[in-house]
Structure formats: C-alpha cells, structure tokens
Coordinates of C-alpha atoms in Angstrom, one line a residue:
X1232 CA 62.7 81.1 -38.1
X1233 CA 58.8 79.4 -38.5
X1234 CA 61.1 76.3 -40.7
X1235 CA 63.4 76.1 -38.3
X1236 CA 61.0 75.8 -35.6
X1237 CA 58.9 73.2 -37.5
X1238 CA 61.9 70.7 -37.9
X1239 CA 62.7 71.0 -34.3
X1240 CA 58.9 70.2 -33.8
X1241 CA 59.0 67.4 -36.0
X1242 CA 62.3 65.8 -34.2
X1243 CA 60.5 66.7 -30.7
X1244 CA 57.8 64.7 -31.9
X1245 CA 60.0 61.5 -32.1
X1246 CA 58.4 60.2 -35.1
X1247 CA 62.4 59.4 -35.9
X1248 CA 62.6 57.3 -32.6
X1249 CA 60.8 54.5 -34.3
X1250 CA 64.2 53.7 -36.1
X1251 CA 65.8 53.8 -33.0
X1252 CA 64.0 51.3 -31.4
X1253 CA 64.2 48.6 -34.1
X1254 CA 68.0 49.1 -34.2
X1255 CA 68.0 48.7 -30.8
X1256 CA 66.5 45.5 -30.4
X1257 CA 68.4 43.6 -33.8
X1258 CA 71.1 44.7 -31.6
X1259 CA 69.7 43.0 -28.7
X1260 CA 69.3 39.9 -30.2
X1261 CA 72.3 40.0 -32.1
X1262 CA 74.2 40.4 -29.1
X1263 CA 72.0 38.1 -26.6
X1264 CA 70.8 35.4 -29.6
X1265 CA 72.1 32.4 -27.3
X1266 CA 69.6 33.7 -24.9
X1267 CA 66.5 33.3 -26.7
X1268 CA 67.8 29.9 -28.4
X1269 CA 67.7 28.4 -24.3
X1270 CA 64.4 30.1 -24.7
X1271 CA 63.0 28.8 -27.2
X1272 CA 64.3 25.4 -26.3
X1273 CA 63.4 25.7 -22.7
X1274 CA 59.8 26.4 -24.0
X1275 CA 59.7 23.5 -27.0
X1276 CA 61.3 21.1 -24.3
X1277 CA 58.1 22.5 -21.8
X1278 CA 55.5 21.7 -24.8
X1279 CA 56.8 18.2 -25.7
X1280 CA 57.0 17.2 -21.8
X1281 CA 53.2 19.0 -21.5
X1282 CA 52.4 16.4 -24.3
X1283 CA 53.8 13.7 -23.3
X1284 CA 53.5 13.2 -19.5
X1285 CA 49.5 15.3 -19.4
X1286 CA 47.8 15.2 -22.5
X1287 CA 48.8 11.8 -23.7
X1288 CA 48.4 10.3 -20.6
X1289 CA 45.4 11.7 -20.1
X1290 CA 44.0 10.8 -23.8
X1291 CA 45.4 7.3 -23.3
X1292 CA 43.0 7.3 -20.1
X1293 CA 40.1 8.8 -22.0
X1294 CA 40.4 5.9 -24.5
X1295 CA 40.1 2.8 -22.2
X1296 CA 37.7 4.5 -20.2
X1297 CA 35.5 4.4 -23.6
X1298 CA 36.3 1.1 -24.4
X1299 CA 33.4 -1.6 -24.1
X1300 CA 33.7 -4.8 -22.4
X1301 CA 31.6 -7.5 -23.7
X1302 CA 31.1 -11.0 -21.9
X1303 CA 29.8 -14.2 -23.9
X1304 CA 30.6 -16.5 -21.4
X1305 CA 32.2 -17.9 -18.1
X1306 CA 32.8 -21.2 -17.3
X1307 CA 33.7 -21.4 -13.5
X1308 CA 34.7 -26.0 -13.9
X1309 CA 36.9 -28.1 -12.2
X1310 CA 35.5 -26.9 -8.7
X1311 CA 37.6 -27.6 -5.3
X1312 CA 37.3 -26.1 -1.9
X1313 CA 40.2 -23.9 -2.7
X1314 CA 40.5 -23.3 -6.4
X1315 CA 38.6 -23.8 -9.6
X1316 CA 39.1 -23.2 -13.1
X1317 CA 37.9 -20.3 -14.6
X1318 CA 37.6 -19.3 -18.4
X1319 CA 36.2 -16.1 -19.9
X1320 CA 35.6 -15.3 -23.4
X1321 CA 34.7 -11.2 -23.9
X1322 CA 35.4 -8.8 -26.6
X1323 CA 36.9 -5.2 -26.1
X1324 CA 35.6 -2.5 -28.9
X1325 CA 37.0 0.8 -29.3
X1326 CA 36.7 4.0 -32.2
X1327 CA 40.2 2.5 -33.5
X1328 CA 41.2 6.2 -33.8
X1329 CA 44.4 5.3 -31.7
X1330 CA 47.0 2.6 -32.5
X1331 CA 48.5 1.3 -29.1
X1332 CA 49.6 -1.5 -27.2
X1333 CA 48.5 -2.2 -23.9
X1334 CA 50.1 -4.4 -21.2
X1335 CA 49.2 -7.3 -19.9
X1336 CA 47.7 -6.7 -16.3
X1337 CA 45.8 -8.3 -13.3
X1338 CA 42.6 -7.6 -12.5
X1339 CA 40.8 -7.6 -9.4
X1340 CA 36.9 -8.7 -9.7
X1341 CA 34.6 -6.8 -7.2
X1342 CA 30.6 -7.0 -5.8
X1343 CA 30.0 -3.4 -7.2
X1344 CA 26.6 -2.9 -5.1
X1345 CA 28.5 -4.2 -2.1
X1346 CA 30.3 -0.8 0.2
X1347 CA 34.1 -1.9 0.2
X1348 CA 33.2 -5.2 -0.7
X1349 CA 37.0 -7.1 -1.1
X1350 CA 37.8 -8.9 -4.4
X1351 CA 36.6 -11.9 -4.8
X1352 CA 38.4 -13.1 -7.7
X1353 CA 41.8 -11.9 -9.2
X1354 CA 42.8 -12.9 -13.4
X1355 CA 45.7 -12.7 -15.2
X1356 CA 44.4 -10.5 -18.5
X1357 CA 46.5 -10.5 -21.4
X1358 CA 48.0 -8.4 -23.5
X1359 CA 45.4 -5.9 -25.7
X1360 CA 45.4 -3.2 -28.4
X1361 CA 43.4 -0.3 -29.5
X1362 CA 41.8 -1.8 -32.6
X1363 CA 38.3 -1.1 -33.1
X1364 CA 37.5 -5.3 -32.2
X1365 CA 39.3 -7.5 -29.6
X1366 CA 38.8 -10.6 -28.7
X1367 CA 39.7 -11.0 -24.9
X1368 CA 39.9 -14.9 -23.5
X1369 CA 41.4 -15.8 -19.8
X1370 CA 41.8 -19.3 -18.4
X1371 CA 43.4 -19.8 -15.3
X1372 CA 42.8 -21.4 -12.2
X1373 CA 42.2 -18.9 -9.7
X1374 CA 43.0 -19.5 -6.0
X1375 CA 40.6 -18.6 -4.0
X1376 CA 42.1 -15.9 -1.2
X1377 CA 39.3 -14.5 0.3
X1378 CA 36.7 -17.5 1.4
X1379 CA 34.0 -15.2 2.5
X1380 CA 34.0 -13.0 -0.5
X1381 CA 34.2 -15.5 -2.7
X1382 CA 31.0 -17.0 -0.9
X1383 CA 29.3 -13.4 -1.0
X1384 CA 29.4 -13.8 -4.8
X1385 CA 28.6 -17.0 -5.5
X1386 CA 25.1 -16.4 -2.9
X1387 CA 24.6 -13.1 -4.7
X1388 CA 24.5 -14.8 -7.9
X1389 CA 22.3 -17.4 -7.1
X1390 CA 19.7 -15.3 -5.2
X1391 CA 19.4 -12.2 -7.5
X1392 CA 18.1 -11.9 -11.5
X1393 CA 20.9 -9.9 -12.2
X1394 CA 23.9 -8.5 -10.1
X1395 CA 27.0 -5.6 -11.0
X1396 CA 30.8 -6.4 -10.9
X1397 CA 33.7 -4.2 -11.5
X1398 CA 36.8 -5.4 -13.1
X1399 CA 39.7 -3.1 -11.9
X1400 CA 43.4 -3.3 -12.6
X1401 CA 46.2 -0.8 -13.4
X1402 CA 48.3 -1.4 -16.3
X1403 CA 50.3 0.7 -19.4
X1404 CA 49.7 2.0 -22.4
X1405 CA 51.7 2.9 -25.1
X1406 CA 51.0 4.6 -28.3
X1407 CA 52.4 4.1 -31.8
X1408 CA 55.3 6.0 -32.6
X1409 CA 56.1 6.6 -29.0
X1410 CA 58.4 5.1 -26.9
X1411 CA 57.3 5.9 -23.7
X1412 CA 54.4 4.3 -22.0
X1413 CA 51.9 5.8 -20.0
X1414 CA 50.1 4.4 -16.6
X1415 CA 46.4 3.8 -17.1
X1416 CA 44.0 2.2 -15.1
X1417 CA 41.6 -0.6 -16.4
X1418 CA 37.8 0.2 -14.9
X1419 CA 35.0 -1.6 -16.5
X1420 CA 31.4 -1.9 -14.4
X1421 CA 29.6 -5.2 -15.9
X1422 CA 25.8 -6.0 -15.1
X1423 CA 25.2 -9.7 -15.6
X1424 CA 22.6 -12.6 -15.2
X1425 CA 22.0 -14.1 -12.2
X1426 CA 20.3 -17.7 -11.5
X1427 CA 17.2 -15.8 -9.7
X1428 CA 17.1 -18.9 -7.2
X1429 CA 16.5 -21.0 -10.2
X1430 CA 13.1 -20.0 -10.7
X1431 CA 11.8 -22.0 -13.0
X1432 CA 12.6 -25.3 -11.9
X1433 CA 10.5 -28.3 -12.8
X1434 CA 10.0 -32.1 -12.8
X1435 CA 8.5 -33.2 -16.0
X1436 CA 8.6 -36.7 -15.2
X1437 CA 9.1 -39.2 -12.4
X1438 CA 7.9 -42.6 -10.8
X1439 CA 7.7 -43.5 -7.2
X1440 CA 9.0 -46.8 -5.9
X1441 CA 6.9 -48.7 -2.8
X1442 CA 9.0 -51.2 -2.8
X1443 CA 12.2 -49.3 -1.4
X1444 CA 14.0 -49.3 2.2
X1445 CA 13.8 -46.9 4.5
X1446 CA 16.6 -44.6 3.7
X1447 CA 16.5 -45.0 0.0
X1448 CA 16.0 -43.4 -3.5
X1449 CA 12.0 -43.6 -3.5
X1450 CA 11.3 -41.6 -6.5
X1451 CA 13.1 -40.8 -9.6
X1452 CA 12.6 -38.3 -11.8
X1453 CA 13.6 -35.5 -14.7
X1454 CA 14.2 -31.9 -14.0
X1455 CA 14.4 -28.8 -15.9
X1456 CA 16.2 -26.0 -14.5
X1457 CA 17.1 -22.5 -16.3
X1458 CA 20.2 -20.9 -16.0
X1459 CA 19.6 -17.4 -17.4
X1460 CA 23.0 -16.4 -16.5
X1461 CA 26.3 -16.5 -19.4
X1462 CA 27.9 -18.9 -16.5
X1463 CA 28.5 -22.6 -16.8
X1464 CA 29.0 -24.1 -13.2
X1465 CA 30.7 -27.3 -12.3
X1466 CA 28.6 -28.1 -9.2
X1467 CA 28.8 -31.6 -8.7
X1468 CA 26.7 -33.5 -6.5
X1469 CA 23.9 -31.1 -5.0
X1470 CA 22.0 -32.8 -1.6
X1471 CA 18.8 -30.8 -1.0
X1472 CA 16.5 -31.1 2.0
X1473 CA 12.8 -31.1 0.9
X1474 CA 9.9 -29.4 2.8
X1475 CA 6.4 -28.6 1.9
X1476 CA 3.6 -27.7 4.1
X1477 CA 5.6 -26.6 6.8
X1478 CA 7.0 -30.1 7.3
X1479 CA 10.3 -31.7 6.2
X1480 CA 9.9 -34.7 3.7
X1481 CA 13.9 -35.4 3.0
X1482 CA 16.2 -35.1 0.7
X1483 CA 16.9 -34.9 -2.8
X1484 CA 20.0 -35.5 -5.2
X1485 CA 20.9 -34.4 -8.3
X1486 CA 24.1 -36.0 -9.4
X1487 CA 27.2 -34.6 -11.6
X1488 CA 25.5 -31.6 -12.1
X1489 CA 27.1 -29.3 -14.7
X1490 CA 24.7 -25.8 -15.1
X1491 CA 25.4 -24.7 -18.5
X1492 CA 23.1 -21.7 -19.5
X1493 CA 19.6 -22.1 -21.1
X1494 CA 17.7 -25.2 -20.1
X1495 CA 19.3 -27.9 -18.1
X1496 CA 17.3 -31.6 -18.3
X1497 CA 18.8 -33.6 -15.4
X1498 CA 18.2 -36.7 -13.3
X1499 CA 17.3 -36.1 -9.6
X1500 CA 17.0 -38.7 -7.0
X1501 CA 15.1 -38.6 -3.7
X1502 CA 13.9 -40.7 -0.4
X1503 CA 11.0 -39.3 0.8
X1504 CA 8.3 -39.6 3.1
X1505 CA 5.6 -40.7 1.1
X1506 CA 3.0 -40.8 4.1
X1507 CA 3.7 -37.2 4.8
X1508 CA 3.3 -36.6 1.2
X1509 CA -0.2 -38.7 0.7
X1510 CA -1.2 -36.6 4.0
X1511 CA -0.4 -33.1 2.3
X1512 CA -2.3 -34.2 -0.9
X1513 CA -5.3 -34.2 0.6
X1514 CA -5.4 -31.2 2.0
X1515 CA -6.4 -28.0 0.2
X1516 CA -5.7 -26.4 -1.8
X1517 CA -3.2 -29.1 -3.0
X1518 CA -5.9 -31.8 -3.5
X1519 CA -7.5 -29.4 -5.5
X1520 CA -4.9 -29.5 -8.6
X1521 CA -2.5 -32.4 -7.2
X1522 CA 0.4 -30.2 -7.2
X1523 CA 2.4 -29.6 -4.1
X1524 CA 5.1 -26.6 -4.3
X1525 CA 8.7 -28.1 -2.5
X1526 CA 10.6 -26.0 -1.3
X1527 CA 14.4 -26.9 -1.8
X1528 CA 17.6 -26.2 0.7
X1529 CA 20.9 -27.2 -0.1
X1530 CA 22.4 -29.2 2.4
X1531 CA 25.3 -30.6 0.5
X1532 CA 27.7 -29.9 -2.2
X1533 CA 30.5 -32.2 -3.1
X1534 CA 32.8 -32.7 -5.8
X1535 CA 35.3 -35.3 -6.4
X1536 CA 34.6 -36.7 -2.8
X1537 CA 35.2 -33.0 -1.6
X1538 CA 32.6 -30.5 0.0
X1539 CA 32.4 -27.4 -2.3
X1540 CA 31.6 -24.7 0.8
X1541 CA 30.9 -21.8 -2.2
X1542 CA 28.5 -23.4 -3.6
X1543 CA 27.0 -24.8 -0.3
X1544 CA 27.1 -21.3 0.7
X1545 CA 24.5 -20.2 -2.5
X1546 CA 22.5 -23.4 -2.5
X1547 CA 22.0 -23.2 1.7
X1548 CA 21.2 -19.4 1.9
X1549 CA 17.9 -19.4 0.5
X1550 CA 15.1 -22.0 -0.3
X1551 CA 14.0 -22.6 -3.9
X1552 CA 10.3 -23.6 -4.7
X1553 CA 9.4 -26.3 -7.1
X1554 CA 6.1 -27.2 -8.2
X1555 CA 5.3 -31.1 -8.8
X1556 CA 2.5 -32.7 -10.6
X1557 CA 2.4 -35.5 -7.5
X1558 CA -1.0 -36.7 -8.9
X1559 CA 0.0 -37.1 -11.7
X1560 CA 3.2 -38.8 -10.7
X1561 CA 0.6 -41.3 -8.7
X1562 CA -1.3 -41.8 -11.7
X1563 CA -4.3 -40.9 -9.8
X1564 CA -6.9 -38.0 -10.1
X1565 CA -6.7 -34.6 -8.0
X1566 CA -9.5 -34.5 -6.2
X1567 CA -10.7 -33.6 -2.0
X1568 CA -11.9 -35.9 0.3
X1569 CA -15.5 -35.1 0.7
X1570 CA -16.9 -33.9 4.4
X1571 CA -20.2 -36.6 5.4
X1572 CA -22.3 -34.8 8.5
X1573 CA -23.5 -37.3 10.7

C-alpha cells in the first residue's frame, strides 16, 4: 500500500505535466505555424519601417545638423535697384561616416538677431554629399523681393563689426544603398564681418585747388578704407555730404568704387568750402594738430546712371568720421592764433 501511495504522490505532483505542455505547444505551432509566420513578418516589416521612416530620418537630420558651413567670400557685383549678382564660395565639412546624396535646395538668408526678421535674400544651392570636404560655390542673380529687408541688411552690415545670419532651406537626403530619400532641413547660423562704419578710413594724400569755380572738385585726394568683412561690394559712385564742427562743408565723391576686403586705396573728389574750413582750423583744438575729423553722410549712390537705394540706405543711416591732415594738405604748420590784451 505505502508504494502504491508514493506513485500516486508522484503523478499528483505533476512532475509528468512538463511533457505535456511541450507536446502541447509543437502541436500549437504545428497546427497554427502560418500564424506566427504573419507574426514574424508583421513584426520584421514594423522594424524595417521603424528604420527607415524614424531612425534614418532622424540620423540623416543629426548629420547636417553637424555639418559646418564655412564662408571665404561673397561678392555682391553688378548692383541694380532691383537685382545684383551674387557669388559665394564656402566649404561644407562633415565626419564622412555617412555616404549620401543630398538635393539641391533653396535657401532663404535671414537677420538672425532681428525677431521675425523676413528673408532678405533667397539662393539656389546645389547639389551636395556627405564626404568629409565640400566645396559649396553659388552664383546667381538674386531678385531682390523684399526692398526693406534687403535694406535692413545691407545698414546692418555697414553699421556693426560683425552681424549673425541664418541660411535655412528644406531639402532631401538620401543614403547609399537606399532608395528612399528622407526630408531634412538645411539650418546653418553664420557670424560674419561687418564694415564697422568703415572705421578706419583715411586720406593719405591730397591737394587743394584755389583756382576752381564755385561748384567744383576743389581738392583731390587718396583714401584708404578697410573692409574687414569676406564681402566684395560693387558700389559705384558714392556722393557724401561733409560736415565738421557742426557745420556742413559739401560733398565728396568717390568714383567706381569696388570694396574688396582688406585695404581699399581709392581716389575721392570734393568741392568744399574752403573759408569754412580755414575758419575751423583755427580754432582749438584743431589748430592745435591741424587735423579736422569729417564726418561723412551718404547722400548718393548710383550705378550705371541708376540710384542704388540699398546701398543709399547703409551709406545715409549713419555718419562716418574721417580724420584729415588739412595742415598738412596746406603745406602750412599747425599752430593757434595767439590772444594780444590791449
């Protein structure tokens, strides 16, 4: 009786059940195998789609925002009231960890530091790749869409020592061995040189004509002016009205100017009141060294017989001072009129 009681024990126990339960489930699959085949592909089919529409996009992303955008120079030439030709020559750099392709795309050029500042420029950027070293060159004339925004810039850049854009454009990507491409968007923030009112500016050398009508050219001279910035400027003919001491002296020209960066040495022009001028000089401090600062106001900008209103807009919204050496110009010595008390 104790062994039979011991084997019923054992079978209570369901240490046999394991058995059961294995057979049970081959069965199961055996009979439902069709089943977890849709699984399995249901769930593969999720992974690839996962991979291809979220992680790739979103590595594809990851890798342009990394990129760096490099610029060695703009040349902003053949200036009109409406237009302009513009040409840009940068280099894109990435890890080169991923091969890919990415679409041309156009790209709106913005005021950064400006609140919802509109575009004011829009380029045509070609077609790029995700090797490690790119180089990125646009030339197109550019339409100008938005006057005042276009003006905002152009005053920005010639008040301030340096100023931030942001390139933005949306455009696709696609990766080597796939054949689907993925929607990424082109963001790159760029801090640049601006002309920092020209400061700087100087005339090294000049002569002054006595002989010449009211209303004409009564001094010629040599400027230099500094252009910091990576920008070469078609500006044309530049009118500036001159004033020192509070009091307006006339105007000065600078003809054909082209602003290439570094130091520019150019011919400027100008009628000016030279008995104002004699006046000031003998005043102090100014009798004291000889040198009166100008200071300089666009009034003018034409090019090609046509008023250039950006550039008008820079050269107008701010005055520019300029040290000159008028003694020395006069060939005579700085010195003050002595006081006699009777």
């Amino acid at each position: 009786m104790s062994d039979e009681k011991e084997v019923t024990q054992t079978i209570e126990s369901g240490v046999p059940a394991k058995p059961v339960k294995k057979r049970a489930c081959v069965d199961h699959c055996k009979r439902f195998w069709w089943l977890h085949l849709i699984i399995f592909v249901l769930v593969s089919v999720l992974v690839i789609c996962l991979i291809i529409f979220v992680a790739v996009p979103k590595i594809a992303q990851a890798k342009v925002n990394d990129a760096e955008l490099e610029i060695q120079g703009v040349n902003v030439l053949d200036t009109k009231p409406d237009s302009y030709l513009m040409q840009i020559n940068s280099t894109i750099k990435t890890d080169g960890k991923v091969k890919a392709d990415i679409d041309p795309f156009v790209g709106n050029l913005y005021l950064e530091d400006v609140p919802n500042a509109p575009a004011f420029a829009t380029l045509d950027f070609p077609a790029t790749n995700g090797d490690e070293h790119q180089i990125v060159n646009v030339s197109q004339v550019v339409r100008i869409t938005d006057e005042k925004a276009f003006e905002q810039f152009n005053i920005d850049f010639f008040q301030r020592k340096n100023l931030t854009i942001r390139i933005q454009g949306n455009t696709q990507i696609q990766p080597k061995g796939l054949n689907r491409k993925s929607s990424v968007e082109f963001k790159k923030v760029l801090t640049v040189n601006g002309l920092n009112l020209l400061n700087g500016t100087k005339v090294v050398g000049g002569k002054v004509d006595f002989m010449a009508k009211s209303g004409e050219n009564n001094f010629h001279g040599t400027a230099e002016i500094p252009n910091n910035s990576h920008f070469t400027l078609d500006i044309g003919n530049a009118t500036f009205i001159n004033y020192a001491d509070n009091q307006e002296l006339g105007k000065l020209t600078i003809t054909n100017l082209v602003l290439r960066p570094g130091i520019n040495k150019v011919a400027v022009a100008a009628a000016m009141d030279q008995v104002k001028i004699v006046q000031i000089l003998a005043k102090k401090p100014y009798c004291e060294t000889g040198i009166i600062p100008f200071q300089l106001l666009g009034s003018d900008v034409q090019n090609n017989g046509k008023q250039i209103p950006y550039f008008l807009a820079a050269l107008s919204s701010a005055n520019q001072t300029v040290p000159i050496d008028i003694a020395g110009i006069l060939g005579i010595e700085a010195s003050c009129p002595t006081t006699t008390s009777s």
